[in-house]
Amino acid sequence: MQKFIELLKAKLGIEVAVWDERFTTTIAHQTMLAMGTKKKERQKKDGRIDSMAAAIILQGFLDNTKHSYSS
């Protein structure tokens, strides 16, 4: 993974942020359950869980970035 990150940095010439995405699908399932989403809806393979997981990852990154710049 680190080799890929370094290659990406070198090729694009930009900073690359690395973010841990473990458990985000589980958190997305739990969030949808807490929202009252029916089991049938949570089990659909239409990208809802992936979209929710992506939003969780992005929000975590933004929250962390906001705190690091305001310190």
XYZ file of C-alpha atoms in Angstrom:
71
model
C 0.000 0.000 0.000
C 2.751 2.456 0.946
C 4.511 1.803 -2.356
C 1.323 2.678 -4.254
C 0.877 5.882 -2.236
C 4.438 6.991 -2.974
C 3.981 6.213 -6.686
C 0.742 8.199 -6.751
C 2.405 11.178 -5.053
C 5.308 11.086 -7.505
C 3.117 10.754 -10.607
C 0.556 13.383 -9.645
C 2.775 15.731 -7.673
C 0.123 16.228 -5.014
C -0.333 15.386 -1.345
C -2.143 12.085 -0.798
C -4.199 11.648 2.360
C -4.443 8.102 3.660
C -7.614 7.268 5.592
C -8.629 4.101 7.409
C -11.887 2.759 5.998
C -12.196 -0.360 8.135
C -15.615 -0.965 9.669
C -17.347 1.798 7.689
C -19.719 -0.671 6.025
C -20.656 -2.040 9.442
C -21.175 1.500 10.747
C -23.296 2.288 7.667
C -25.491 -0.760 8.366
C -25.870 0.288 12.002
C -26.682 3.862 10.992
C -29.344 2.747 8.543
C -30.813 0.459 11.214
C -30.896 3.357 13.682
C -32.621 5.484 11.035
C -35.399 2.908 10.877
C -34.550 1.650 7.396
C -36.311 -1.645 6.745
C -34.198 -4.790 6.460
C -35.259 -5.272 2.837
C -34.011 -1.775 1.980
C -30.700 -2.290 3.829
C -30.083 -5.510 1.908
C -30.576 -4.028 -1.561
C -27.502 -4.166 -3.767
C -28.074 -0.702 -5.238
C -25.130 1.040 -3.595
C -26.944 2.524 -0.605
C -24.627 0.944 1.949
C -21.547 1.901 -0.087
C -22.812 5.473 -0.412
C -23.452 5.680 3.317
C -19.995 4.215 4.059
C -18.387 6.749 1.696
C -20.218 9.576 3.466
C -18.970 8.286 6.832
C -15.382 8.171 5.542
C -15.640 11.680 4.091
C -17.226 13.116 7.231
C -14.525 11.576 9.407
C -11.828 13.042 7.176
C -13.440 16.485 7.120
C -13.934 16.490 10.887
C -10.307 15.510 11.420
C -9.016 18.069 8.909
C -11.096 20.860 10.443
C -9.619 20.156 13.874
C -6.052 19.966 12.591
C -6.317 23.360 10.846
C -8.027 25.091 13.756
C -5.384 24.035 16.308
